[in-house]
Amino acid sequence: MNLQQYNKFHKATSLTLKVGVGVLVSLILVGTLGFHFIEGWEIIDCLYMTISTIATVGFKEARPLSEAGKIFTMGLILSSLGSLAYVGISIARIVFDGELANYIKTYRVDKKIAKLKNHVIIVGFGRNGEQAAIELAEHNVEFVVVDKRDNVISRVRENRELLYIKGDATHEEVLEQAGIYEARALIATTPNDADNVFVVLTARSMNPGLTVISRASEMGSQMKLKRAGATNVIMPERIGGQRMAKLVHQPDVVEFFESILLQKTQDVSLEEVSCRNLAQRHVGKSILDLKVRELTGANIVGIKTGGSRYIFNPDAKMIISRNDQLFVLGNPEQIKKMKELMEM
């Protein structure tokens, strides 16, 4: 739970408790002094009578009451019932309006977030952020949602599986609470490009090795986000327009790649395989020498070289190095076998 949420709940409960204690003390003080001046009793008898009256326990009077004393007692009873009823309603409101439940749930969520490692932080839970969360969940990737809007957090709370933080991700303490130092990536999907720039700047300064992916709404924002430290910048409107145009003249190609990249089944997938852990006996060998297709059934369809150059449909005689990243097409079992083969 961030400081703002804690302070809000603490302020509400503290105010209720202070009012309750203040009302109780005031009633005892007024009652004790009232009986003392009206009836002329000793303070201990006045205090006993006051507490008996407020508690409505039904004990007999400490001493016989005068007419004025009876009228004062009736007023004290009505005042105590009304005041204590107000305090009770205030406490009930905290419980039944969900403030207590939200406090408890947020506390539990914070405990889970503190244990996360190698997770993803999603800043903004609009259409893009929610879709990113769905995709990550389908691939069993842990993530934390960060959003400062009350209505969004209320919607997030309805899903017991989601981990969330209510706060402004441009502030370091919010990202620190989301586990920025242990995260593998951050996705900034707020609709405001300026907010995304600040989020990217903050995240990059806190974790220089973090993969940062940001949404951009305007063409001019792409370069700003890159300068701020974004690893990749996505323009949903541009991608949507390109996809629609592709569907006009290359519908089968689009559907083919979508069936690979966006499918929900595990029949086939296109994955990145790092050569960082390439076994010594494979160093200096070609794709043909690895016999990937023959031994595992997977296919190397592309390579990103150490110099960040992309090679599509690489030649079988191409030499693999530990600085390369392979793009492999196959089912999970085939890709698993390939990884094992490369490290053997």
Short mmCIF file of C-alpha atoms in Angstrom, two decimals:
data_model
loop_
_atom_site.label_atom_id
_atom_site.label_comp_id
_atom_site.label_asym_id
_atom_site.label_seq_id
_atom_site.Cartn_x
_atom_site.Cartn_y
_atom_site.Cartn_z
CA MET A 1 0.00 0.00 0.00
CA ASN A 2 1.48 3.37 -0.98
CA LEU A 3 1.78 6.28 1.41
CA GLN A 4 -1.21 8.11 -0.04
CA GLN A 5 -3.56 5.14 0.38
CA TYR A 6 -2.28 4.42 3.88
CA ASN A 7 -2.68 8.05 4.93
CA LYS A 8 -6.23 8.17 3.57
CA PHE A 9 -7.33 5.07 5.48
CA HIS A 10 -5.37 6.04 8.60
CA LYS A 11 -6.89 9.53 8.56
CA ALA A 12 -10.44 8.16 8.31
CA THR A 13 -10.01 5.61 11.10
CA SER A 14 -8.03 7.98 13.32
CA LEU A 15 -10.67 10.69 12.98
CA THR A 16 -13.45 8.25 13.88
CA LEU A 17 -11.54 6.97 16.91
CA LYS A 18 -10.65 10.49 18.04
CA VAL A 19 -14.25 11.62 17.72
CA GLY A 20 -15.44 8.53 19.63
CA VAL A 21 -12.96 9.02 22.47
CA GLY A 22 -13.64 12.77 22.54
CA VAL A 23 -17.39 12.25 22.75
CA LEU A 24 -17.05 9.66 25.52
CA VAL A 25 -14.71 11.82 27.60
CA SER A 26 -16.94 14.87 27.09
CA LEU A 27 -20.06 12.99 28.17
CA ILE A 28 -18.34 11.69 31.31
CA LEU A 29 -16.99 15.13 32.15
CA VAL A 30 -20.30 16.94 31.54
CA GLY A 31 -22.27 14.27 33.40
CA THR A 32 -19.97 14.24 36.41
CA LEU A 33 -19.93 18.04 36.74
CA GLY A 34 -23.66 18.26 36.03
CA PHE A 35 -24.59 15.87 38.84
CA HIS A 36 -22.12 17.59 41.13
CA PHE A 37 -23.58 21.09 40.64
CA ILE A 38 -27.24 20.00 40.42
CA GLU A 39 -27.34 17.46 43.22
CA GLY A 40 -24.30 18.50 45.22
CA TRP A 41 -22.95 14.93 45.38
CA GLU A 42 -19.38 13.86 45.87
CA ILE A 43 -17.35 13.42 42.68
CA ILE A 44 -17.16 9.61 43.00
CA ASP A 45 -20.95 9.34 43.22
CA CYS A 46 -21.32 11.73 40.27
CA LEU A 47 -18.85 9.71 38.20
CA TYR A 48 -20.60 6.44 39.10
CA MET A 49 -23.99 7.87 38.13
CA THR A 50 -22.65 9.29 34.85
CA ILE A 51 -21.04 6.02 33.72
CA SER A 52 -24.13 4.01 34.74
CA THR A 53 -26.32 6.38 32.72
CA ILE A 54 -24.12 6.39 29.61
CA ALA A 55 -23.69 2.60 29.71
CA THR A 56 -27.45 2.13 30.21
CA VAL A 57 -26.78 -0.85 32.50
CA GLY A 58 -29.91 -0.23 34.58
CA PHE A 59 -28.27 0.06 38.01
CA LYS A 60 -30.15 2.09 40.63
CA GLU A 61 -29.25 5.71 41.26
CA ALA A 62 -26.35 6.43 43.58
CA ARG A 63 -28.75 8.67 45.52
CA PRO A 64 -32.34 9.87 45.03
CA LEU A 65 -32.56 12.43 42.22
CA SER A 66 -34.25 15.82 42.35
CA GLU A 67 -36.57 17.02 39.57
CA ALA A 68 -33.68 18.91 37.98
CA GLY A 69 -31.46 15.85 38.34
CA LYS A 70 -34.01 13.65 36.58
CA ILE A 71 -34.30 16.11 33.69
CA PHE A 72 -30.50 16.28 33.44
CA THR A 73 -30.28 12.46 33.50
CA MET A 74 -32.78 12.16 30.63
CA GLY A 75 -30.78 14.68 28.60
CA LEU A 76 -27.57 12.81 29.34
CA ILE A 77 -29.15 9.50 28.21
CA LEU A 78 -30.38 11.01 24.92
CA SER A 79 -27.06 12.73 24.28
CA SER A 80 -25.04 9.59 24.96
CA LEU A 81 -27.27 7.41 22.77
CA GLY A 82 -27.11 9.89 19.88
CA SER A 83 -23.36 10.47 20.17
CA LEU A 84 -22.46 6.80 20.46
CA ALA A 85 -24.82 5.97 17.59
CA TYR A 86 -22.96 8.49 15.41
CA VAL A 87 -19.61 6.91 16.27
CA GLY A 88 -21.02 3.42 15.60
CA ILE A 89 -22.38 4.49 12.21
CA SER A 90 -19.00 6.03 11.30
CA ILE A 91 -17.21 2.79 12.14
CA ALA A 92 -19.80 0.76 10.23
CA ARG A 93 -19.36 3.03 7.21
CA ILE A 94 -15.62 2.33 7.15
CA VAL A 95 -16.34 -1.41 7.25
CA PHE A 96 -19.34 -1.68 4.93
CA ASP A 97 -18.33 0.99 2.40
CA GLY A 98 -15.34 -1.17 1.55
CA GLU A 99 -12.59 1.01 3.00
CA LEU A 100 -11.50 -1.66 5.45
CA ALA A 101 -11.82 -4.43 2.84
CA ASN A 102 -9.81 -2.41 0.32
CA TYR A 103 -7.15 -1.70 2.94
CA ILE A 104 -6.83 -5.40 3.80
CA LYS A 105 -6.77 -6.48 0.12
CA THR A 106 -4.22 -3.83 -0.80
CA TYR A 107 -2.04 -4.86 2.11
CA ARG A 108 -2.10 -8.49 0.93
CA VAL A 109 -1.37 -7.43 -2.65
CA ASP A 110 1.61 -5.37 -1.49
CA LYS A 111 3.03 -8.41 0.32
CA LYS A 112 2.80 -10.44 -2.91
CA ILE A 113 4.37 -7.67 -5.00
CA ALA A 114 7.30 -7.45 -2.61
CA LYS A 115 8.15 -11.09 -3.40
CA LEU A 116 8.07 -10.71 -7.21
CA LYS A 117 11.16 -11.12 -9.37
CA ASN A 118 11.59 -10.93 -13.13
CA HIS A 119 8.05 -9.55 -13.53
CA VAL A 120 6.52 -6.88 -15.79
CA ILE A 121 5.11 -3.52 -14.70
CA ILE A 122 2.11 -2.27 -16.71
CA VAL A 123 1.55 1.47 -16.31
CA GLY A 124 -1.99 2.39 -17.29
CA PHE A 125 -4.87 -0.07 -17.49
CA GLY A 126 -6.86 1.17 -20.45
CA ARG A 127 -7.57 -0.91 -23.56
CA ASN A 128 -3.90 -1.36 -24.42
CA GLY A 129 -2.82 -2.06 -20.86
CA GLU A 130 -5.59 -4.58 -20.31
CA GLN A 131 -4.76 -6.40 -23.54
CA ALA A 132 -1.09 -6.53 -22.55
CA ALA A 133 -2.12 -8.01 -19.19
CA ILE A 134 -4.22 -10.69 -20.93
CA GLU A 135 -1.31 -11.68 -23.17
CA LEU A 136 1.15 -11.84 -20.28
CA ALA A 137 -1.27 -13.90 -18.19
CA GLU A 138 -1.70 -16.40 -21.05
CA HIS A 139 2.07 -16.86 -21.14
CA ASN A 140 2.27 -17.19 -17.33
CA VAL A 141 4.29 -13.98 -16.93
CA GLU A 142 3.76 -12.21 -13.59
CA PHE A 143 2.90 -8.53 -13.77
CA VAL A 144 1.82 -5.54 -11.67
CA VAL A 145 -0.70 -2.92 -12.81
CA VAL A 146 0.00 0.70 -11.86
CA ASP A 147 -2.72 3.33 -12.36
CA LYS A 148 -3.66 6.52 -10.54
CA ARG A 149 -7.35 6.62 -11.53
CA ASP A 150 -9.89 5.62 -8.86
CA ASN A 151 -12.38 4.13 -11.34
CA VAL A 152 -9.68 1.97 -12.94
CA ILE A 153 -8.38 0.66 -9.62
CA SER A 154 -11.96 -0.13 -8.57
CA ARG A 155 -12.31 -2.24 -11.72
CA VAL A 156 -8.95 -3.92 -11.15
CA ARG A 157 -9.90 -4.85 -7.58
CA GLU A 158 -12.79 -6.93 -8.92
CA ASN A 159 -10.27 -9.43 -10.29
CA ARG A 160 -8.70 -11.27 -7.37
CA GLU A 161 -5.80 -12.46 -9.54
CA LEU A 162 -4.51 -9.01 -10.47
CA LEU A 163 -1.71 -7.33 -8.54
CA TYR A 164 -2.06 -3.56 -8.56
CA ILE A 165 -0.79 -0.30 -7.12
CA LYS A 166 -2.77 2.94 -7.08
CA GLY A 167 -0.37 5.76 -7.74
CA ASP A 168 1.44 7.99 -10.23
CA ALA A 169 4.17 6.01 -12.01
CA THR A 170 6.13 9.19 -12.70
CA HIS A 171 7.08 9.13 -9.00
CA GLU A 172 10.01 6.96 -8.00
CA GLU A 173 8.39 5.68 -4.79
CA VAL A 174 5.48 4.22 -6.78
CA LEU A 175 7.76 2.37 -9.19
CA GLU A 176 9.91 1.23 -6.29
CA GLN A 177 6.79 -0.20 -4.65
CA ALA A 178 6.02 -2.00 -7.92
CA GLY A 179 9.41 -3.71 -7.76
CA ILE A 180 11.21 -1.75 -10.46
CA TYR A 181 14.62 -3.02 -9.35
CA GLU A 182 13.58 -6.67 -9.73
CA ALA A 183 11.41 -6.25 -12.86
CA ARG A 184 12.35 -7.51 -16.31
CA ALA A 185 10.27 -4.98 -18.27
CA LEU A 186 7.93 -2.01 -18.03
CA ILE A 187 5.05 -1.28 -20.42
CA ALA A 188 3.80 2.33 -20.45
CA THR A 189 0.31 2.51 -21.97
CA THR A 190 -1.16 5.76 -20.65
CA PRO A 191 -3.13 7.75 -23.28
CA ASN A 192 -0.99 10.83 -22.64
CA ASP A 193 2.39 10.84 -24.42
CA ALA A 194 3.88 13.34 -21.95
CA ASP A 195 3.04 11.02 -19.05
CA ASN A 196 4.64 8.12 -20.90
CA VAL A 197 7.82 10.16 -21.43
CA PHE A 198 8.07 10.89 -17.69
CA VAL A 199 7.36 7.25 -16.83
CA VAL A 200 10.06 6.05 -19.22
CA LEU A 201 12.59 8.60 -17.91
CA THR A 202 11.91 7.63 -14.30
CA ALA A 203 12.01 3.89 -14.97
CA ARG A 204 15.20 4.09 -17.04
CA SER A 205 16.99 6.15 -14.39
CA MET A 206 16.04 3.67 -11.67
CA ASN A 207 16.85 0.48 -13.62
CA PRO A 208 19.17 1.05 -16.60
CA GLY A 209 18.96 -2.60 -17.69
CA LEU A 210 15.15 -2.64 -17.84
CA THR A 211 13.31 -3.34 -21.09
CA VAL A 212 10.94 -0.37 -21.52
CA ILE A 213 8.10 -0.48 -24.03
CA SER A 214 5.91 2.58 -24.47
CA ARG A 215 2.78 3.51 -26.33
CA ALA A 216 2.77 6.69 -28.44
CA SER A 217 -0.26 8.50 -29.85
CA GLU A 218 1.54 11.06 -32.02
CA MET A 219 4.32 10.62 -34.55
CA GLY A 220 6.41 13.33 -32.90
CA SER A 221 6.43 11.47 -29.61
CA GLN A 222 8.32 8.46 -30.93
CA MET A 223 11.71 10.17 -30.94
CA LYS A 224 11.09 11.79 -27.55
CA LEU A 225 10.28 8.42 -26.01
CA LYS A 226 13.37 6.87 -27.58
CA ARG A 227 15.53 9.66 -26.19
CA ALA A 228 13.89 9.20 -22.79
CA GLY A 229 15.07 5.59 -22.80
CA ALA A 230 12.29 3.52 -24.36
CA THR A 231 13.54 0.25 -25.84
CA ASN A 232 10.57 0.08 -28.21
CA VAL A 233 7.78 2.51 -29.06
CA ILE A 234 4.41 1.24 -30.31
CA MET A 235 1.74 3.30 -32.08
CA PRO A 236 -1.51 1.30 -31.84
CA GLU A 237 -3.33 3.46 -34.41
CA ARG A 238 -0.52 3.09 -36.95
CA ILE A 239 -0.28 -0.67 -36.44
CA GLY A 240 -4.06 -0.98 -36.73
CA GLY A 241 -4.09 0.96 -39.99
CA GLN A 242 -1.22 -1.10 -41.45
CA ARG A 243 -2.97 -4.34 -40.49
CA MET A 244 -6.21 -3.26 -42.15
CA ALA A 245 -4.36 -2.31 -45.33
CA LYS A 246 -2.47 -5.62 -45.32
CA LEU A 247 -5.73 -7.51 -44.97
CA VAL A 248 -6.87 -5.98 -48.26
CA HIS A 249 -4.07 -7.36 -50.44
CA GLN A 250 -2.37 -9.98 -48.21
CA PRO A 251 -5.13 -11.40 -45.97
CA ASP A 252 -3.70 -14.91 -45.74
CA VAL A 253 -0.23 -13.66 -44.81
CA VAL A 254 -1.66 -11.54 -42.00
CA GLU A 255 -3.79 -14.39 -40.69
CA PHE A 256 -0.83 -16.79 -40.92
CA PHE A 257 1.41 -14.61 -38.75
CA GLU A 258 -1.43 -13.84 -36.35
CA SER A 259 -2.09 -17.55 -35.94
CA ILE A 260 1.54 -17.93 -34.86
CA LEU A 261 2.03 -14.80 -32.75
CA LEU A 262 -1.43 -14.26 -31.26
CA GLN A 263 -2.83 -17.76 -30.91
CA LYS A 264 -3.95 -18.94 -27.51
CA THR A 265 -3.02 -22.57 -28.10
CA GLN A 266 0.49 -24.01 -27.70
CA ASP A 267 0.63 -25.87 -31.02
CA VAL A 268 3.28 -23.64 -32.53
CA SER A 269 5.06 -20.45 -31.58
CA LEU A 270 7.79 -18.11 -32.75
CA GLU A 271 10.30 -17.61 -29.95
CA GLU A 272 13.59 -15.87 -29.30
CA VAL A 273 16.46 -18.17 -28.34
CA SER A 274 19.61 -16.54 -27.01
CA CYS A 275 23.01 -17.97 -27.95
CA ARG A 276 24.55 -16.58 -24.76
CA ASN A 277 24.78 -20.07 -23.27
CA LEU A 278 25.99 -21.74 -26.45
CA ALA A 279 28.14 -24.76 -25.61
CA GLN A 280 31.83 -24.44 -26.41
CA ARG A 281 31.68 -27.31 -28.92
CA HIS A 282 29.16 -25.34 -31.01
CA VAL A 283 31.19 -22.12 -31.12
CA GLY A 284 32.29 -21.38 -34.70
CA LYS A 285 29.83 -23.91 -36.14
CA SER A 286 27.25 -23.13 -38.82
CA ILE A 287 23.49 -23.59 -38.70
CA LEU A 288 23.96 -26.66 -40.86
CA ASP A 289 26.45 -28.13 -38.35
CA LEU A 290 23.96 -27.70 -35.50
CA LYS A 291 21.42 -29.93 -37.30
CA VAL A 292 18.59 -28.14 -35.51
CA ARG A 293 15.85 -29.24 -37.89
CA GLU A 294 17.10 -32.82 -38.00
CA LEU A 295 17.57 -33.29 -34.24
CA THR A 296 14.76 -31.17 -32.77
CA GLY A 297 12.21 -30.44 -35.52
CA ALA A 298 12.43 -26.67 -34.89
CA ASN A 299 13.31 -24.17 -37.63
CA ILE A 300 15.59 -21.13 -37.42
CA VAL A 301 13.73 -18.50 -39.46
CA GLY A 302 15.78 -15.45 -38.50
CA ILE A 303 18.82 -14.16 -36.63
CA LYS A 304 19.64 -10.94 -34.85
CA THR A 305 23.41 -10.62 -34.93
CA GLY A 306 25.57 -9.10 -32.22
CA GLY A 307 25.65 -5.93 -34.30
CA SER A 308 21.84 -5.66 -34.14
CA ARG A 309 21.45 -6.63 -37.80
CA TYR A 310 18.44 -8.76 -38.68
CA ILE A 311 18.85 -11.63 -41.11
CA PHE A 312 15.71 -13.37 -42.36
CA ASN A 313 15.81 -16.94 -43.64
CA PRO A 314 19.55 -17.22 -42.89
CA ASP A 315 21.82 -19.33 -45.05
CA ALA A 316 22.57 -22.78 -43.58
CA LYS A 317 26.30 -22.03 -43.82
CA MET A 318 26.04 -18.98 -41.57
CA ILE A 319 28.26 -19.19 -38.45
CA ILE A 320 26.54 -18.80 -35.05
CA SER A 321 28.14 -16.77 -32.24
CA ARG A 322 27.27 -16.24 -28.59
CA ASN A 323 26.22 -12.67 -29.37
CA ASP A 324 23.42 -13.81 -31.67
CA GLN A 325 19.71 -14.11 -31.02
CA LEU A 326 17.84 -16.79 -32.93
CA PHE A 327 14.19 -16.63 -33.99
CA VAL A 328 12.87 -20.16 -33.90
CA LEU A 329 9.58 -21.59 -35.16
CA GLY A 330 8.24 -24.75 -33.57
CA ASN A 331 6.08 -26.20 -30.85
CA PRO A 332 7.12 -25.87 -27.19
CA GLU A 333 8.66 -29.35 -27.08
CA GLN A 334 10.76 -28.75 -30.21
CA ILE A 335 12.02 -25.39 -28.93
CA LYS A 336 12.86 -26.93 -25.57
CA LYS A 337 14.91 -29.64 -27.30
CA MET A 338 16.72 -27.01 -29.35
CA LYS A 339 17.71 -25.03 -26.24
CA GLU A 340 19.02 -28.20 -24.64
CA LEU A 341 20.93 -29.09 -27.82
CA MET A 342 22.65 -25.68 -27.93
CA GLU A 343 23.76 -25.90 -24.30
CA MET A 344 25.03 -29.49 -24.50
#
